[in-house]
């Protein structure tokens, strides 16, 4: 706890217990008094931690009952957050294998929709990568990426198997923000080949344009999920 602020440490401890089901939906977490005793901190520190959980939509404070868990499970891959696949696996304790199916350089003119989305010239060089996310040998997600070669000249298949965003940040670039859309679309040839016999033959398809902090557009991503296994959860508070 000495390496970070006390309230953040307590928040992360409680958050992990909620996410892993130790504190399930509808159950109460320890009272403020119990947390003060357990972590040897002030009541103000505990309340700051609990307020972070409230703002994240994980708990609700109820008069006379304390703090009740309202978290009902996270969407398999967060739609509203800008995180890497590797980070999601670490957060949720999942163990997927990444298979790089396509790794090549192309010209922007070959993919007009990407050229337009990233506002590129015809001869701009792009990395084109297709990755399969597999669980127990079965592909659950198809990720297709188009990235600027000028930004990532030394990109390799090995890097794409691990984490693109981690590599980008190691290279000194700062990822800023993204815009995303989600549609439900019938399978094409690739989806039938990769996902296999699925009924109905529809994918939940998320398309995103990712910007660096200096606002430059550097990545166009298409992520296809089996529609019947896709769940999108959002949380709103008035």
PDB file of C-alpha atoms in Angstrom:
ATOM      1  CA  UNK A   1       0.000   0.000   0.000  1.00  0.00           C
ATOM      2  CA  UNK A   2       2.991   2.306   0.484  1.00  0.00           C
ATOM      3  CA  UNK A   3       3.633   2.424  -3.274  1.00  0.00           C
ATOM      4  CA  UNK A   4       0.339   4.164  -4.014  1.00  0.00           C
ATOM      5  CA  UNK A   5      -2.239   6.295  -2.215  1.00  0.00           C
ATOM      6  CA  UNK A   6      -4.170   4.427   0.467  1.00  0.00           C
ATOM      7  CA  UNK A   7      -7.611   5.193  -0.923  1.00  0.00           C
ATOM      8  CA  UNK A   8      -6.638   3.928  -4.382  1.00  0.00           C
ATOM      9  CA  UNK A   9      -5.211   0.728  -2.934  1.00  0.00           C
ATOM     10  CA  UNK A  10      -8.445   0.057  -1.024  1.00  0.00           C
ATOM     11  CA  UNK A  11     -10.506   0.894  -4.114  1.00  0.00           C
ATOM     12  CA  UNK A  12      -8.515  -1.564  -6.243  1.00  0.00           C
ATOM     13  CA  UNK A  13      -8.772  -4.311  -3.620  1.00  0.00           C
ATOM     14  CA  UNK A  14     -12.548  -3.939  -3.355  1.00  0.00           C
ATOM     15  CA  UNK A  15     -12.982  -3.546  -7.113  1.00  0.00           C
ATOM     16  CA  UNK A  16     -11.122  -6.798  -7.776  1.00  0.00           C
ATOM     17  CA  UNK A  17     -13.274  -8.656  -5.250  1.00  0.00           C
ATOM     18  CA  UNK A  18     -16.404  -7.358  -6.961  1.00  0.00           C
ATOM     19  CA  UNK A  19     -15.166  -8.263 -10.452  1.00  0.00           C
ATOM     20  CA  UNK A  20     -14.098 -11.779  -9.457  1.00  0.00           C
ATOM     21  CA  UNK A  21     -17.397 -12.468  -7.678  1.00  0.00           C
ATOM     22  CA  UNK A  22     -16.119 -12.501  -4.095  1.00  0.00           C
ATOM     23  CA  UNK A  23     -18.731  -9.799  -3.511  1.00  0.00           C
ATOM     24  CA  UNK A  24     -21.595 -10.784  -5.806  1.00  0.00           C
ATOM     25  CA  UNK A  25     -24.456  -8.700  -7.177  1.00  0.00           C
ATOM     26  CA  UNK A  26     -26.869  -7.740  -4.398  1.00  0.00           C
ATOM     27  CA  UNK A  27     -24.471  -8.516  -1.559  1.00  0.00           C
ATOM     28  CA  UNK A  28     -23.071  -6.019   0.908  1.00  0.00           C
ATOM     29  CA  UNK A  29     -19.401  -5.198   1.082  1.00  0.00           C
ATOM     30  CA  UNK A  30     -17.821  -4.655   4.521  1.00  0.00           C
ATOM     31  CA  UNK A  31     -19.039  -1.594   6.398  1.00  0.00           C
ATOM     32  CA  UNK A  32     -17.018   1.604   6.630  1.00  0.00           C
ATOM     33  CA  UNK A  33     -16.084   0.697  10.193  1.00  0.00           C
ATOM     34  CA  UNK A  34     -14.912  -2.779   9.128  1.00  0.00           C
ATOM     35  CA  UNK A  35     -12.834  -1.318   6.291  1.00  0.00           C
ATOM     36  CA  UNK A  36     -11.260   1.254   8.606  1.00  0.00           C
ATOM     37  CA  UNK A  37     -10.234  -1.590  10.913  1.00  0.00           C
ATOM     38  CA  UNK A  38      -9.105  -3.928   8.119  1.00  0.00           C
ATOM     39  CA  UNK A  39      -6.901  -1.391   6.328  1.00  0.00           C
ATOM     40  CA  UNK A  40      -5.934   0.723   9.349  1.00  0.00           C
ATOM     41  CA  UNK A  41      -6.934   3.989   7.673  1.00  0.00           C
ATOM     42  CA  UNK A  42      -9.247   6.899   8.403  1.00  0.00           C
ATOM     43  CA  UNK A  43     -12.970   6.874   7.664  1.00  0.00           C
ATOM     44  CA  UNK A  44     -12.391   9.707   5.183  1.00  0.00           C
ATOM     45  CA  UNK A  45      -9.965   7.501   3.214  1.00  0.00           C
ATOM     46  CA  UNK A  46     -12.488   4.639   3.127  1.00  0.00           C
ATOM     47  CA  UNK A  47     -15.262   6.941   1.963  1.00  0.00           C
ATOM     48  CA  UNK A  48     -13.080   8.236  -0.861  1.00  0.00           C
ATOM     49  CA  UNK A  49     -12.505   4.636  -2.016  1.00  0.00           C
ATOM     50  CA  UNK A  50     -16.205   3.811  -1.822  1.00  0.00           C
ATOM     51  CA  UNK A  51     -17.129   6.942  -3.779  1.00  0.00           C
ATOM     52  CA  UNK A  52     -14.866   5.763  -6.604  1.00  0.00           C
ATOM     53  CA  UNK A  53     -16.744   2.449  -6.686  1.00  0.00           C
ATOM     54  CA  UNK A  54     -20.050   4.333  -6.704  1.00  0.00           C
ATOM     55  CA  UNK A  55     -18.968   6.538  -9.620  1.00  0.00           C
ATOM     56  CA  UNK A  56     -17.885   3.445 -11.570  1.00  0.00           C
ATOM     57  CA  UNK A  57     -21.289   1.818 -11.129  1.00  0.00           C
ATOM     58  CA  UNK A  58     -20.044  -1.063  -9.003  1.00  0.00           C
ATOM     59  CA  UNK A  59     -21.834  -0.298  -5.724  1.00  0.00           C
ATOM     60  CA  UNK A  60     -24.745   1.749  -4.427  1.00  0.00           C
ATOM     61  CA  UNK A  61     -24.833   3.274  -0.952  1.00  0.00           C
ATOM     62  CA  UNK A  62     -28.180   2.576   0.701  1.00  0.00           C
ATOM     63  CA  UNK A  63     -29.179   4.268   3.932  1.00  0.00           C
ATOM     64  CA  UNK A  64     -29.448   1.737   6.706  1.00  0.00           C
ATOM     65  CA  UNK A  65     -27.877  -1.053   4.633  1.00  0.00           C
ATOM     66  CA  UNK A  66     -24.423   0.218   3.784  1.00  0.00           C
ATOM     67  CA  UNK A  67     -22.822  -0.367   0.366  1.00  0.00           C
ATOM     68  CA  UNK A  68     -24.536  -2.919  -1.891  1.00  0.00           C
ATOM     69  CA  UNK A  69     -22.965  -4.410  -5.018  1.00  0.00           C
ATOM     70  CA  UNK A  70     -24.928  -3.487  -8.168  1.00  0.00           C
ATOM     71  CA  UNK A  71     -22.360  -4.779 -10.661  1.00  0.00           C
ATOM     72  CA  UNK A  72     -23.890  -7.496 -12.857  1.00  0.00           C
ATOM     73  CA  UNK A  73     -20.946  -8.495 -15.002  1.00  0.00           C
ATOM     74  CA  UNK A  74     -18.888  -6.711 -17.628  1.00  0.00           C
ATOM     75  CA  UNK A  75     -19.354  -7.009 -21.348  1.00  0.00           C
ATOM     76  CA  UNK A  76     -16.785  -9.500 -22.620  1.00  0.00           C
ATOM     77  CA  UNK A  77     -14.793  -6.729 -24.272  1.00  0.00           C
ATOM     78  CA  UNK A  78     -15.578  -3.164 -23.180  1.00  0.00           C
ATOM     79  CA  UNK A  79     -17.079  -1.101 -25.967  1.00  0.00           C
ATOM     80  CA  UNK A  80     -16.787   2.310 -24.342  1.00  0.00           C
ATOM     81  CA  UNK A  81     -13.165   2.060 -23.200  1.00  0.00           C
ATOM     82  CA  UNK A  82      -9.953   2.501 -25.170  1.00  0.00           C
ATOM     83  CA  UNK A  83      -7.975  -0.488 -23.908  1.00  0.00           C
ATOM     84  CA  UNK A  84      -5.955  -3.212 -25.558  1.00  0.00           C
ATOM     85  CA  UNK A  85      -7.051  -6.829 -25.807  1.00  0.00           C
ATOM     86  CA  UNK A  86      -4.146  -7.762 -23.539  1.00  0.00           C
ATOM     87  CA  UNK A  87      -5.293  -5.301 -20.875  1.00  0.00           C
ATOM     88  CA  UNK A  88      -8.849  -6.659 -20.975  1.00  0.00           C
ATOM     89  CA  UNK A  89      -7.561 -10.203 -20.482  1.00  0.00           C
ATOM     90  CA  UNK A  90      -5.523  -9.108 -17.481  1.00  0.00           C
ATOM     91  CA  UNK A  91      -8.451  -7.227 -15.952  1.00  0.00           C
ATOM     92  CA  UNK A  92     -10.907 -10.102 -16.316  1.00  0.00           C
ATOM     93  CA  UNK A  93      -8.564 -13.034 -15.837  1.00  0.00           C
ATOM     94  CA  UNK A  94      -9.236 -14.478 -19.297  1.00  0.00           C
ATOM     95  CA  UNK A  95      -6.827 -16.608 -21.285  1.00  0.00           C
ATOM     96  CA  UNK A  96      -7.233 -16.185 -25.039  1.00  0.00           C
ATOM     97  CA  UNK A  97      -4.714 -17.104 -27.720  1.00  0.00           C
ATOM     98  CA  UNK A  98      -4.033 -14.653 -30.545  1.00  0.00           C
ATOM     99  CA  UNK A  99      -3.410 -16.030 -34.038  1.00  0.00           C
ATOM    100  CA  UNK A 100      -2.055 -13.601 -36.659  1.00  0.00           C
ATOM    101  CA  UNK A 101      -3.748 -14.701 -39.899  1.00  0.00           C
ATOM    102  CA  UNK A 102      -2.734 -11.750 -42.130  1.00  0.00           C
ATOM    103  CA  UNK A 103       0.284  -9.467 -41.794  1.00  0.00           C
ATOM    104  CA  UNK A 104       1.092  -7.336 -44.832  1.00  0.00           C
ATOM    105  CA  UNK A 105       1.672  -3.851 -46.200  1.00  0.00           C
ATOM    106  CA  UNK A 106      -0.804  -2.306 -48.622  1.00  0.00           C
ATOM    107  CA  UNK A 107      -1.546   1.099 -50.140  1.00  0.00           C
ATOM    108  CA  UNK A 108      -4.400   3.215 -48.808  1.00  0.00           C
ATOM    109  CA  UNK A 109      -5.992   3.283 -52.269  1.00  0.00           C
ATOM    110  CA  UNK A 110      -6.659  -0.467 -51.950  1.00  0.00           C
ATOM    111  CA  UNK A 111      -9.093   0.165 -49.078  1.00  0.00           C
ATOM    112  CA  UNK A 112     -11.089   3.313 -49.916  1.00  0.00           C
ATOM    113  CA  UNK A 113     -13.192   3.183 -46.733  1.00  0.00           C
ATOM    114  CA  UNK A 114     -10.044   3.136 -44.586  1.00  0.00           C
ATOM    115  CA  UNK A 115      -8.378   5.831 -46.710  1.00  0.00           C
ATOM    116  CA  UNK A 116     -11.410   8.050 -46.136  1.00  0.00           C
ATOM    117  CA  UNK A 117     -11.742   7.249 -42.411  1.00  0.00           C
ATOM    118  CA  UNK A 118      -8.063   7.999 -41.720  1.00  0.00           C
ATOM    119  CA  UNK A 119      -7.947  10.913 -44.206  1.00  0.00           C
ATOM    120  CA  UNK A 120      -4.999   9.503 -46.154  1.00  0.00           C
ATOM    121  CA  UNK A 121      -3.425   9.974 -49.568  1.00  0.00           C
ATOM    122  CA  UNK A 122      -3.681   7.171 -52.155  1.00  0.00           C
ATOM    123  CA  UNK A 123      -0.063   6.043 -51.801  1.00  0.00           C
ATOM    124  CA  UNK A 124       0.102   6.082 -48.006  1.00  0.00           C
ATOM    125  CA  UNK A 125       1.517   2.770 -46.762  1.00  0.00           C
ATOM    126  CA  UNK A 126      -0.616   0.824 -44.311  1.00  0.00           C
ATOM    127  CA  UNK A 127      -0.114  -2.243 -42.195  1.00  0.00           C
ATOM    128  CA  UNK A 128      -3.008  -4.650 -42.718  1.00  0.00           C
ATOM    129  CA  UNK A 129      -3.347  -7.207 -39.924  1.00  0.00           C
ATOM    130  CA  UNK A 130      -6.020  -9.800 -39.213  1.00  0.00           C
ATOM    131  CA  UNK A 131      -5.959 -11.578 -35.853  1.00  0.00           C
ATOM    132  CA  UNK A 132      -8.125 -14.383 -34.515  1.00  0.00           C
ATOM    133  CA  UNK A 133      -8.858 -14.388 -30.764  1.00  0.00           C
ATOM    134  CA  UNK A 134      -9.298 -18.002 -29.702  1.00  0.00           C
ATOM    135  CA  UNK A 135     -10.589 -19.563 -26.512  1.00  0.00           C
ATOM    136  CA  UNK A 136      -9.880 -23.280 -26.103  1.00  0.00           C
ATOM    137  CA  UNK A 137      -9.001 -23.472 -29.793  1.00  0.00           C
ATOM    138  CA  UNK A 138     -12.248 -21.850 -30.962  1.00  0.00           C
ATOM    139  CA  UNK A 139     -12.213 -18.408 -32.602  1.00  0.00           C
ATOM    140  CA  UNK A 140     -14.516 -15.989 -30.798  1.00  0.00           C
ATOM    141  CA  UNK A 141     -13.369 -12.670 -32.289  1.00  0.00           C
ATOM    142  CA  UNK A 142     -11.885 -11.523 -35.592  1.00  0.00           C
ATOM    143  CA  UNK A 143      -9.843  -8.317 -35.292  1.00  0.00           C
ATOM    144  CA  UNK A 144      -8.807  -6.516 -38.469  1.00  0.00           C
ATOM    145  CA  UNK A 145      -6.481  -3.524 -38.209  1.00  0.00           C
ATOM    146  CA  UNK A 146      -5.100  -0.895 -40.570  1.00  0.00           C
ATOM    147  CA  UNK A 147      -2.235   1.191 -39.129  1.00  0.00           C
ATOM    148  CA  UNK A 148       0.177   3.778 -40.488  1.00  0.00           C
ATOM    149  CA  UNK A 149       3.520   2.265 -41.513  1.00  0.00           C
ATOM    150  CA  UNK A 150       5.170   5.670 -41.060  1.00  0.00           C
ATOM    151  CA  UNK A 151       4.258   5.597 -37.381  1.00  0.00           C
ATOM    152  CA  UNK A 152       5.200   1.936 -36.820  1.00  0.00           C
ATOM    153  CA  UNK A 153       7.921   1.056 -39.349  1.00  0.00           C
ATOM    154  CA  UNK A 154       9.307  -1.835 -37.292  1.00  0.00           C
ATOM    155  CA  UNK A 155       6.039  -3.594 -36.499  1.00  0.00           C
ATOM    156  CA  UNK A 156       6.269  -7.412 -36.427  1.00  0.00           C
ATOM    157  CA  UNK A 157       3.913 -10.385 -36.186  1.00  0.00           C
ATOM    158  CA  UNK A 158       5.322 -11.096 -32.743  1.00  0.00           C
ATOM    159  CA  UNK A 159       4.290  -7.628 -31.549  1.00  0.00           C
ATOM    160  CA  UNK A 160       0.802  -8.108 -32.962  1.00  0.00           C
ATOM    161  CA  UNK A 161       0.508 -11.409 -31.100  1.00  0.00           C
ATOM    162  CA  UNK A 162       1.283  -9.590 -27.863  1.00  0.00           C
ATOM    163  CA  UNK A 163      -0.042  -6.001 -27.690  1.00  0.00           C
ATOM    164  CA  UNK A 164      -0.092  -3.280 -30.339  1.00  0.00           C
ATOM    165  CA  UNK A 165      -0.931  -0.487 -27.897  1.00  0.00           C
ATOM    166  CA  UNK A 166       1.773  -1.497 -25.449  1.00  0.00           C
ATOM    167  CA  UNK A 167       4.297  -1.378 -28.306  1.00  0.00           C
ATOM    168  CA  UNK A 168       3.060   2.014 -29.520  1.00  0.00           C
ATOM    169  CA  UNK A 169       3.465   3.486 -26.057  1.00  0.00           C
ATOM    170  CA  UNK A 170       6.935   1.952 -25.655  1.00  0.00           C
ATOM    171  CA  UNK A 171       7.877   3.733 -28.885  1.00  0.00           C
ATOM    172  CA  UNK A 172       7.039   7.046 -27.236  1.00  0.00           C
ATOM    173  CA  UNK A 173       3.624   7.729 -28.789  1.00  0.00           C
ATOM    174  CA  UNK A 174       0.589   8.653 -26.702  1.00  0.00           C
ATOM    175  CA  UNK A 175      -2.782   7.150 -27.633  1.00  0.00           C
ATOM    176  CA  UNK A 176      -5.507   9.715 -27.156  1.00  0.00           C
ATOM    177  CA  UNK A 177      -9.069   8.798 -28.042  1.00  0.00           C
ATOM    178  CA  UNK A 178     -11.277   6.870 -30.429  1.00  0.00           C
ATOM    179  CA  UNK A 179     -14.691   6.980 -32.051  1.00  0.00           C
ATOM    180  CA  UNK A 180     -16.613   3.721 -32.426  1.00  0.00           C
ATOM    181  CA  UNK A 181     -19.773   2.391 -34.000  1.00  0.00           C
ATOM    182  CA  UNK A 182     -21.504  -0.966 -33.613  1.00  0.00           C
ATOM    183  CA  UNK A 183     -23.671  -2.757 -36.169  1.00  0.00           C
ATOM    184  CA  UNK A 184     -25.038  -6.273 -36.532  1.00  0.00           C
ATOM    185  CA  UNK A 185     -24.162  -7.737 -39.914  1.00  0.00           C
ATOM    186  CA  UNK A 186     -24.615 -11.053 -41.779  1.00  0.00           C
ATOM    187  CA  UNK A 187     -21.564 -13.304 -42.094  1.00  0.00           C
ATOM    188  CA  UNK A 188     -19.288 -12.940 -45.068  1.00  0.00           C
ATOM    189  CA  UNK A 189     -17.002 -15.654 -46.450  1.00  0.00           C
ATOM    190  CA  UNK A 190     -14.308 -15.103 -43.814  1.00  0.00           C
ATOM    191  CA  UNK A 191     -16.759 -15.206 -40.903  1.00  0.00           C
ATOM    192  CA  UNK A 192     -18.265 -18.485 -42.143  1.00  0.00           C
ATOM    193  CA  UNK A 193     -14.817 -20.036 -42.507  1.00  0.00           C
ATOM    194  CA  UNK A 194     -13.486 -18.821 -39.170  1.00  0.00           C
ATOM    195  CA  UNK A 195     -16.519 -18.917 -36.877  1.00  0.00           C
ATOM    196  CA  UNK A 196     -17.956 -22.101 -38.385  1.00  0.00           C
ATOM    197  CA  UNK A 197     -21.583 -23.219 -38.248  1.00  0.00           C
ATOM    198  CA  UNK A 198     -23.357 -20.560 -36.178  1.00  0.00           C
ATOM    199  CA  UNK A 199     -27.047 -19.746 -36.196  1.00  0.00           C
ATOM    200  CA  UNK A 200     -28.044 -17.082 -36.849  1.00  0.00           C
ATOM    201  CA  UNK A 201     -25.099 -16.094 -39.072  1.00  0.00           C
ATOM    202  CA  UNK A 202     -24.608 -12.584 -37.708  1.00  0.00           C
ATOM    203  CA  UNK A 203     -21.679 -10.751 -36.159  1.00  0.00           C
ATOM    204  CA  UNK A 204     -21.660  -7.809 -33.804  1.00  0.00           C
ATOM    205  CA  UNK A 205     -19.205  -5.578 -35.634  1.00  0.00           C
ATOM    206  CA  UNK A 206     -17.402  -2.706 -33.920  1.00  0.00           C
ATOM    207  CA  UNK A 207     -15.563  -0.223 -36.123  1.00  0.00           C
ATOM    208  CA  UNK A 208     -13.219   2.292 -34.576  1.00  0.00           C
ATOM    209  CA  UNK A 209     -10.940   5.152 -35.580  1.00  0.00           C
ATOM    210  CA  UNK A 210      -8.143   5.683 -33.056  1.00  0.00           C
ATOM    211  CA  UNK A 211      -6.241   8.965 -32.635  1.00  0.00           C
ATOM    212  CA  UNK A 212      -2.993   9.895 -30.954  1.00  0.00           C
ATOM    213  CA  UNK A 213      -3.085  12.625 -28.319  1.00  0.00           C
ATOM    214  CA  UNK A 214      -1.973  15.115 -30.963  1.00  0.00           C
ATOM    215  CA  UNK A 215      -5.248  14.176 -32.788  1.00  0.00           C
ATOM    216  CA  UNK A 216      -3.539  12.276 -35.647  1.00  0.00           C
ATOM    217  CA  UNK A 217      -5.571   9.318 -36.882  1.00  0.00           C
ATOM    218  CA  UNK A 218      -3.369   6.231 -36.927  1.00  0.00           C
ATOM    219  CA  UNK A 219      -5.563   3.121 -36.712  1.00  0.00           C
ATOM    220  CA  UNK A 220      -8.767   1.795 -38.221  1.00  0.00           C
ATOM    221  CA  UNK A 221     -10.057  -1.313 -36.455  1.00  0.00           C
ATOM    222  CA  UNK A 222     -12.856  -3.738 -37.286  1.00  0.00           C
ATOM    223  CA  UNK A 223     -13.705  -6.178 -34.496  1.00  0.00           C
ATOM    224  CA  UNK A 224     -16.234  -8.924 -35.272  1.00  0.00           C
ATOM    225  CA  UNK A 225     -17.889 -10.875 -32.455  1.00  0.00           C
ATOM    226  CA  UNK A 226     -20.355 -13.754 -32.752  1.00  0.00           C
ATOM    227  CA  UNK A 227     -23.679 -11.950 -32.288  1.00  0.00           C
ATOM    228  CA  UNK A 228     -25.259 -14.605 -30.073  1.00  0.00           C
ATOM    229  CA  UNK A 229     -22.300 -14.402 -27.675  1.00  0.00           C
ATOM    230  CA  UNK A 230     -21.960 -10.629 -27.660  1.00  0.00           C
ATOM    231  CA  UNK A 231     -23.261  -8.636 -24.711  1.00  0.00           C
ATOM    232  CA  UNK A 232     -22.969  -4.884 -24.396  1.00  0.00           C
ATOM    233  CA  UNK A 233     -23.543  -3.418 -20.948  1.00  0.00           C
ATOM    234  CA  UNK A 234     -23.481   0.266 -20.129  1.00  0.00           C
ATOM    235  CA  UNK A 235     -24.075   2.006 -16.844  1.00  0.00           C
ATOM    236  CA  UNK A 236     -25.862   5.297 -16.363  1.00  0.00           C
ATOM    237  CA  UNK A 237     -26.442   7.308 -13.233  1.00  0.00           C
ATOM    238  CA  UNK A 238     -28.790  10.287 -12.912  1.00  0.00           C
TER     239      UNK A 238
END
